[in-house]
Amino acid sequence: MKKSTGNDGKSFLIPIMIIGLMFFAIGFALGINSYLIPLLNSSLKISSTESYLVLAATFSAFLLFGYPASLVIGKIGYKNTMALSFLMFAVGFYLFIPSARNESLPLFLVASFISGMGNTFLQASVNPYITILGPIESAAKRMSIMGIANKLAWPIAPLFLALVIGKEVEQVQLVDINLPFMIIIGVFILLGVIALLAPLPEVKATGEDEDSADDCPYAANKTSVWQFPHLLLGVLALFFYVGVETISLGTLVDYATSLGLANAEYYAWIAPIGMVIGYICGAAFIPKYISQDKALRICAYLALFGSVMTVVVPADYSIYFIAFMALGCSLMWPALWPLAMTDLGKFTKAGSSLMVIAIVGGALIPTAFASLKDVFGAQNAYMICIPCFLYILYYGIKGHKIRS
């Protein structure tokens, strides 16, 4: 909990607005992949598994840099780390230009990895920041508000690229992406300057300071972050969640293309609409009417329904049931973070780094999805989501309560 300004919501208004802008940038950067995947598939004449490697490259950075990001935050603070992340984004986005000119998949993967580094450092700073910027029991409410900004940005990215390029996805040449990426680079550099100059106070979780360890007695006698089972189970839940959320958000344009639907980029809105509906409900009802863990259970049931229906209904209609998957995903991120981060005390930054590392699920699970798509078809590949949502349901029912 933030100690310097108390719990007056007005004290947090400007920081919340600025962090919301950061969450929008995260969603926009990830949404770019949903445009690149079908473009690379058609332009380079590669398989779905190969084209989905851009997602794997983006999210693999979380595995390698999740922990170093927490060390950087400890050294230079949350705000400076946010500014640094936008510099990384700009470098990664610049590399997309020579990647397109040379029609090189390896260069695209390098560019995606470096932009993924930027995403890692930004996520490592903004997620714990918004979690502890106020009472922990209302953290899901704040995360829901951030989620609205984040998920609206996902479909805006492919629409922005399509608008600037001015062509259907099927007609786009790789070099056509140069102009929109130059614009994106300029915007992200500006965001870095805003982050550096923004009035964002440094915050600490309850018991994070050694001299306030008694404020969190559960963590006081722990010697390692690995002694928090509710955190470790939450890390696994977040791993599965990011994977299935990435599938629901990042595969819509590709799925619509494979179904032969016109204006495939417009279908990118299906999942974000579902998510925004869920986030609005979270902001309105948590914690006043429902708890964070109950919201997680409700969402897991909705996501299971959506994933099953996506697989079993006729293909042309199945794409719309991804909205239920997305609706289910909506409050998972806002609920999983505070449930897993509760009572970590002095291990808050270390716990946050583990949670950020779990975002690598966005690399591994969509890559497995792409392999299933090549073998069994796009519709059947969505079966991979079912066991992931089942585990998340378990965490919402029991896993988050386990203490030692």
Coordinates of C-alpha atoms in Angstrom, one line a residue:
M1 CA 0.0 0.0 0.0
K2 CA 1.2 3.5 -0.8
K3 CA 2.4 5.1 2.4
S4 CA 3.2 8.7 1.5
T5 CA -0.2 10.1 0.5
G6 CA -2.7 7.9 2.2
N7 CA -5.7 6.4 0.5
D8 CA -7.4 9.5 -0.9
G9 CA -8.4 8.6 -4.4
K10 CA -7.9 12.2 -5.5
S11 CA -4.2 11.8 -4.7
F12 CA -4.0 9.0 -7.2
L13 CA -5.9 10.6 -10.1
I14 CA -3.0 12.0 -12.1
P15 CA -0.7 9.0 -11.6
I16 CA -3.6 6.7 -12.6
M17 CA -4.2 8.7 -15.8
I18 CA -0.5 8.6 -16.7
I19 CA -0.2 4.9 -15.9
G20 CA -3.3 4.3 -18.1
L21 CA -1.4 5.9 -21.0
M22 CA 1.4 3.4 -20.3
F23 CA -1.1 0.5 -20.4
F24 CA -2.4 1.8 -23.7
A25 CA 1.1 1.7 -25.1
I26 CA 1.6 -1.9 -23.9
G27 CA -1.6 -3.0 -25.7
F28 CA -0.7 -1.0 -28.9
A29 CA 2.8 -2.6 -29.1
L30 CA 1.3 -6.1 -28.6
G31 CA -1.5 -5.4 -31.1
I32 CA 1.0 -4.8 -33.8
N33 CA 1.7 -8.5 -33.9
S34 CA -1.9 -9.3 -34.9
Y35 CA -1.3 -7.3 -38.1
L36 CA 2.3 -8.7 -38.7
I37 CA 1.3 -12.4 -38.4
P38 CA -0.9 -12.7 -41.5
L39 CA 1.3 -10.2 -43.3
L40 CA 4.5 -12.3 -42.8
N41 CA 2.5 -15.4 -43.6
S42 CA 1.5 -14.2 -47.0
S43 CA 4.6 -12.0 -47.9
L44 CA 7.3 -14.5 -46.9
K45 CA 5.3 -17.6 -47.8
I46 CA 5.9 -19.2 -44.5
S47 CA 3.8 -21.5 -42.2
S48 CA 1.6 -20.4 -39.4
T49 CA 4.1 -21.8 -36.9
E50 CA 6.9 -19.6 -38.4
S51 CA 4.8 -16.5 -38.6
Y52 CA 3.6 -16.9 -35.0
L53 CA 7.3 -16.8 -34.0
V54 CA 7.0 -13.0 -33.8
L55 CA 4.8 -13.4 -30.8
A56 CA 7.2 -16.0 -29.4
A57 CA 10.1 -13.5 -29.8
T58 CA 8.1 -10.7 -28.2
F59 CA 7.1 -12.7 -25.2
S60 CA 10.4 -14.6 -24.7
A61 CA 11.9 -11.4 -23.6
F62 CA 9.8 -11.6 -20.4
L63 CA 11.5 -14.9 -19.5
L64 CA 15.0 -13.4 -19.9
F65 CA 14.5 -9.9 -18.6
G66 CA 11.7 -10.2 -16.0
Y67 CA 14.1 -10.6 -13.1
P68 CA 16.7 -8.0 -14.4
A69 CA 13.8 -5.5 -14.8
S70 CA 13.0 -5.8 -11.1
L71 CA 16.7 -5.1 -10.3
V72 CA 16.6 -2.0 -12.5
I73 CA 13.4 -0.8 -10.8
G74 CA 15.2 -1.3 -7.4
K75 CA 18.1 0.9 -8.6
I76 CA 16.4 3.7 -10.5
G77 CA 12.8 3.5 -9.5
Y78 CA 9.5 2.9 -11.3
K79 CA 9.3 6.2 -13.2
N80 CA 12.8 6.0 -14.7
T81 CA 12.3 2.4 -15.7
M82 CA 9.1 3.3 -17.6
A83 CA 11.1 6.0 -19.5
L84 CA 13.9 3.5 -20.2
S85 CA 11.4 1.0 -21.6
F86 CA 10.1 3.4 -24.2
L87 CA 13.7 3.8 -25.5
M88 CA 13.9 0.1 -25.9
F89 CA 10.5 0.1 -27.8
A90 CA 11.8 2.8 -30.2
V91 CA 14.9 0.7 -31.0
G92 CA 12.9 -2.4 -31.6
F93 CA 10.3 -0.6 -33.8
Y94 CA 13.1 1.0 -35.8
L95 CA 14.5 -2.5 -36.6
F96 CA 11.2 -3.5 -38.3
I97 CA 12.1 -1.1 -41.1
P98 CA 15.3 -2.9 -42.3
S99 CA 13.6 -6.2 -41.5
A100 CA 10.9 -5.3 -44.1
R101 CA 13.4 -4.0 -46.6
N102 CA 15.4 -7.2 -46.5
E103 CA 12.3 -9.5 -46.2
S104 CA 14.1 -11.2 -43.4
L105 CA 12.2 -13.3 -40.8
P106 CA 15.2 -13.5 -38.5
L107 CA 15.5 -9.7 -38.4
F108 CA 11.8 -9.4 -37.7
L109 CA 12.3 -11.8 -34.8
V110 CA 15.2 -9.7 -33.5
A111 CA 13.0 -6.5 -33.8
S112 CA 10.1 -8.3 -32.0
F113 CA 12.5 -9.4 -29.2
I114 CA 13.9 -6.0 -28.6
S115 CA 10.4 -4.4 -28.5
G116 CA 9.5 -7.3 -26.1
M117 CA 12.3 -6.1 -23.9
G118 CA 10.7 -2.7 -23.8
N119 CA 7.4 -4.3 -22.9
T120 CA 9.0 -6.4 -20.2
F121 CA 10.5 -3.4 -18.4
L122 CA 7.3 -1.4 -18.8
Q123 CA 5.1 -4.2 -17.5
A124 CA 7.5 -4.9 -14.6
S125 CA 7.1 -1.3 -13.5
V126 CA 3.4 -0.4 -14.2
N127 CA 1.7 -3.6 -12.9
P128 CA 3.1 -3.6 -9.4
Y129 CA 2.9 0.2 -9.4
I130 CA -0.8 0.3 -10.0
T131 CA -1.3 -2.7 -7.6
I132 CA 0.2 -0.9 -4.6
L133 CA -1.1 2.6 -5.5
G134 CA -3.8 2.3 -2.9
P135 CA -5.6 -0.4 -0.9
I136 CA -4.8 -4.0 -2.0
E137 CA -8.4 -5.0 -1.8
S138 CA -9.4 -2.5 -4.5
A139 CA -6.4 -3.3 -6.7
A140 CA -8.5 -5.3 -9.2
K141 CA -10.7 -2.2 -9.6
R142 CA -7.7 -0.1 -10.6
M143 CA -6.3 -2.9 -12.8
S144 CA -9.7 -3.1 -14.5
I145 CA -9.5 0.6 -15.4
M146 CA -6.0 0.0 -16.8
G147 CA -7.3 -3.0 -18.7
I148 CA -9.8 -0.9 -20.6
A149 CA -6.9 1.3 -21.8
N150 CA -4.8 -1.7 -22.6
K151 CA -7.3 -3.8 -24.5
L152 CA -8.7 -0.9 -26.6
A153 CA -5.2 -0.4 -27.9
W154 CA -4.9 -4.0 -29.3
P155 CA -7.3 -3.5 -32.2
I156 CA -6.3 0.1 -32.7
A157 CA -2.8 -1.0 -33.7
P158 CA -3.8 -3.1 -36.8
L159 CA -6.4 -0.5 -37.7
F160 CA -3.8 2.3 -37.5
L161 CA -1.4 0.3 -39.7
A162 CA -4.2 -0.5 -42.2
L163 CA -5.2 3.2 -42.3
V164 CA -1.8 4.6 -42.8
I165 CA -0.8 1.9 -45.4
G166 CA -4.2 2.3 -47.1
K167 CA -4.4 -1.3 -48.5
E168 CA -6.1 -4.5 -47.7
V169 CA -3.9 -6.9 -45.7
E170 CA -3.7 -9.3 -48.7
Q171 CA -2.3 -6.5 -50.9
V172 CA 0.3 -5.1 -48.5
Q173 CA 4.0 -5.3 -49.3
L174 CA 6.4 -5.5 -46.3
V175 CA 8.0 -2.2 -47.2
D176 CA 4.6 -0.5 -46.8
I177 CA 5.0 -0.7 -43.0
N178 CA 7.9 1.8 -43.0
L179 CA 5.8 5.0 -42.7
P180 CA 3.5 3.8 -39.9
F181 CA 6.5 2.5 -38.0
M182 CA 8.3 5.8 -38.3
I183 CA 5.2 7.5 -36.8
I184 CA 5.0 4.9 -34.0
I185 CA 8.7 5.4 -33.2
G186 CA 8.1 9.2 -32.8
V187 CA 5.1 8.6 -30.5
F188 CA 6.9 6.2 -28.3
I189 CA 9.9 8.5 -27.9
L190 CA 7.4 11.2 -26.8
L191 CA 5.8 8.8 -24.3
G192 CA 9.3 8.1 -22.9
V193 CA 9.8 11.9 -22.3
I194 CA 6.3 12.1 -20.7
A195 CA 7.2 9.2 -18.4
L196 CA 10.4 10.8 -17.4
L197 CA 8.8 14.2 -16.5
A198 CA 5.5 12.8 -15.1
P199 CA 4.6 13.5 -11.5
L200 CA 4.7 9.9 -10.4
P201 CA 5.5 9.4 -6.7
E202 CA 7.6 6.3 -5.8
V203 CA 5.5 3.8 -4.0
K204 CA 6.2 0.8 -1.7
A205 CA 4.1 -2.2 -0.6
T206 CA 3.1 -2.7 3.0
G207 CA 6.1 -4.2 4.8
E208 CA 8.5 -3.7 1.8
D209 CA 10.8 -1.6 3.8
E210 CA 13.0 -3.5 6.3
D211 CA 12.0 -1.0 9.1
S212 CA 8.3 -1.7 8.4
A213 CA 8.5 -5.5 8.1
D214 CA 6.2 -5.9 11.1
D215 CA 3.3 -4.5 9.0
C216 CA 3.3 -7.8 7.1
P217 CA 3.8 -10.6 9.7
Y218 CA 3.2 -13.4 7.2
A219 CA 6.3 -12.3 5.2
A220 CA 8.4 -11.2 8.1
N221 CA 9.9 -14.6 8.8
K222 CA 10.3 -15.8 5.2
T223 CA 13.8 -16.0 3.8
S224 CA 12.9 -16.6 0.1
V225 CA 10.3 -15.6 -2.4
W226 CA 9.9 -19.4 -3.1
Q227 CA 8.2 -19.8 0.3
F228 CA 4.9 -18.3 -0.9
P229 CA 2.8 -21.0 -2.4
H230 CA 0.0 -18.7 -3.3
L231 CA 2.4 -16.6 -5.3
L232 CA 4.0 -19.6 -7.1
L233 CA 0.6 -21.0 -8.0
G234 CA -0.4 -17.6 -9.2
V235 CA 2.7 -17.3 -11.4
L236 CA 1.6 -20.5 -13.2
A237 CA -2.0 -19.2 -13.5
L238 CA -0.7 -16.0 -15.0
F239 CA 1.5 -18.1 -17.4
F240 CA -1.6 -19.8 -18.7
Y241 CA -3.7 -16.7 -18.7
V242 CA -1.3 -14.6 -20.8
G243 CA -1.1 -17.4 -23.3
V244 CA -4.8 -17.8 -23.8
E245 CA -5.4 -14.0 -23.7
T246 CA -2.8 -13.6 -26.4
I247 CA -4.6 -16.3 -28.5
S248 CA -7.9 -14.5 -28.1
L249 CA -6.5 -11.1 -28.9
G250 CA -3.8 -11.9 -31.4
T251 CA -5.3 -14.6 -33.6
L252 CA -8.5 -12.9 -34.7
V253 CA -7.2 -11.3 -37.9
D254 CA -5.4 -14.5 -38.8
Y255 CA -8.5 -16.6 -38.1
A256 CA -10.8 -14.3 -40.1
T257 CA -8.3 -14.5 -43.0
S258 CA -8.2 -18.3 -42.8
L259 CA -12.0 -18.3 -42.9
G260 CA -12.0 -16.1 -46.0
L261 CA -13.9 -13.3 -44.3
A262 CA -13.7 -9.8 -45.9
N263 CA -12.0 -7.0 -44.1
A264 CA -10.2 -9.4 -41.7
E265 CA -8.7 -6.5 -39.7
Y266 CA -12.1 -5.4 -38.5
Y267 CA -12.5 -8.7 -36.6
A268 CA -9.7 -7.6 -34.3
W269 CA -12.4 -5.7 -32.3
I270 CA -14.3 -8.9 -31.2
A271 CA -12.0 -9.7 -28.3
P272 CA -11.3 -6.2 -27.0
I273 CA -15.1 -5.4 -26.9
G274 CA -15.6 -8.5 -24.7
M275 CA -12.7 -7.5 -22.5
V276 CA -13.8 -3.9 -22.1
I277 CA -17.3 -5.1 -21.0
G278 CA -15.6 -7.2 -18.4
Y279 CA -13.3 -4.4 -17.3
I280 CA -16.2 -2.0 -16.9
C281 CA -18.0 -4.6 -14.7
G282 CA -14.8 -5.0 -12.7
A283 CA -14.4 -1.3 -12.1
A284 CA -18.0 -1.0 -11.1
F285 CA -18.4 -4.1 -8.9
I286 CA -15.0 -4.9 -7.3
P287 CA -14.7 -4.8 -4.3
K288 CA -18.0 -3.3 -3.4
Y289 CA -20.2 -6.2 -4.6
I290 CA -17.9 -9.1 -5.5
S291 CA -14.4 -10.0 -4.3
Q292 CA -11.4 -10.4 -6.5
D293 CA -11.3 -14.2 -6.2
K294 CA -15.0 -14.5 -7.0
A295 CA -14.6 -12.4 -10.1
L296 CA -11.8 -14.7 -11.1
R297 CA -14.0 -17.8 -10.8
I298 CA -16.9 -16.2 -12.7
C299 CA -14.5 -15.2 -15.5
A300 CA -13.0 -18.7 -15.7
Y301 CA -16.4 -20.2 -16.2
L302 CA -17.2 -17.7 -19.0
A303 CA -13.9 -18.4 -20.7
L304 CA -14.4 -22.1 -20.6
F305 CA -17.8 -21.7 -22.2
G306 CA -16.3 -19.4 -24.9
S307 CA -13.4 -21.8 -25.7
V308 CA -15.6 -24.9 -26.0
M309 CA -18.1 -23.1 -28.2
T310 CA -15.4 -21.7 -30.4
V311 CA -14.3 -25.3 -31.2
V312 CA -17.8 -26.9 -31.6
V313 CA -20.0 -24.4 -33.5
P314 CA -19.8 -23.9 -37.3
A315 CA -16.6 -22.2 -38.3
D316 CA -18.1 -19.0 -39.7
Y317 CA -19.9 -18.4 -36.4
S318 CA -17.2 -19.7 -34.1
I319 CA -15.1 -16.5 -34.4
Y320 CA -17.8 -14.6 -32.5
F321 CA -17.5 -16.9 -29.4
I322 CA -13.9 -15.7 -29.0
A323 CA -15.7 -12.7 -27.4
F324 CA -16.7 -14.9 -24.5
M325 CA -13.1 -16.1 -24.1
A326 CA -12.0 -12.5 -24.0
L327 CA -14.8 -11.5 -21.6
G328 CA -13.6 -14.3 -19.3
C329 CA -10.0 -13.1 -19.7
S330 CA -10.9 -9.6 -18.8
L331 CA -10.8 -9.8 -15.0
M332 CA -8.2 -12.5 -14.8
W333 CA -5.2 -10.2 -15.0
P334 CA -6.7 -7.6 -12.5
A335 CA -7.6 -10.5 -10.1
L336 CA -4.5 -12.6 -10.4
W337 CA -2.0 -9.8 -9.7
P338 CA -3.4 -8.8 -6.3
L339 CA -4.3 -12.3 -5.2
A340 CA -0.7 -13.5 -5.9
M341 CA 1.0 -10.4 -4.6
T342 CA -0.9 -10.2 -1.3
D343 CA 1.3 -10.5 1.9
L344 CA 4.7 -10.5 0.1
G345 CA 6.1 -7.7 2.2
K346 CA 9.8 -7.2 1.5
F347 CA 9.5 -9.8 -1.3
T348 CA 7.1 -7.6 -3.3
K349 CA 9.6 -6.7 -6.1
A350 CA 10.9 -10.3 -6.3
G351 CA 7.4 -11.6 -6.5
S352 CA 6.6 -9.0 -9.2
S353 CA 9.6 -10.2 -11.2
L354 CA 8.3 -13.8 -11.1
M355 CA 4.9 -12.6 -12.3
V356 CA 6.5 -10.7 -15.2
I357 CA 8.5 -13.8 -16.1
A358 CA 5.2 -15.7 -16.3
I359 CA 4.2 -13.5 -19.2
V360 CA 6.4 -15.8 -21.3
G361 CA 3.2 -17.8 -21.6
G362 CA 2.4 -15.4 -24.4
A363 CA 5.3 -16.9 -26.3
L364 CA 4.9 -20.6 -25.7
I365 CA 1.1 -21.2 -25.7
P366 CA 0.4 -19.2 -29.0
T367 CA 3.3 -21.0 -30.6
A368 CA 1.8 -24.3 -29.6
F369 CA -1.6 -23.0 -30.9
A370 CA 0.1 -22.3 -34.3
S371 CA 1.5 -25.8 -34.5
L372 CA -1.9 -27.3 -33.7
K373 CA -3.4 -25.0 -36.4
D374 CA -1.0 -26.3 -39.0
V375 CA -1.9 -29.9 -38.1
F376 CA -5.6 -29.8 -37.1
G377 CA -6.9 -26.5 -38.5
A378 CA -7.5 -23.1 -37.0
Q379 CA -10.8 -23.9 -35.3
N380 CA -9.6 -27.1 -33.6
A381 CA -6.4 -25.3 -32.4
Y382 CA -8.5 -23.3 -29.9
M383 CA -8.9 -26.5 -27.8
I384 CA -5.5 -25.6 -26.2
C385 CA -7.4 -22.9 -24.2
I386 CA -9.6 -25.4 -22.3
P387 CA -7.0 -26.9 -19.9
C388 CA -5.5 -23.5 -19.3
F389 CA -8.8 -22.0 -18.2
L390 CA -9.4 -25.1 -16.0
Y391 CA -6.2 -24.4 -14.0
I392 CA -7.1 -20.7 -13.6
L393 CA -10.5 -21.8 -12.2
Y394 CA -8.6 -24.0 -9.7
Y395 CA -6.5 -21.1 -8.6
G396 CA -9.6 -18.9 -8.1
I397 CA -11.3 -21.7 -6.0
K398 CA -8.4 -22.9 -3.9
G399 CA -4.9 -22.0 -5.1
H400 CA -4.8 -18.4 -4.0
K401 CA -5.7 -19.5 -0.4
I402 CA -2.8 -21.8 0.1
R403 CA -0.3 -20.5 2.7
S404 CA 2.7 -22.0 4.4

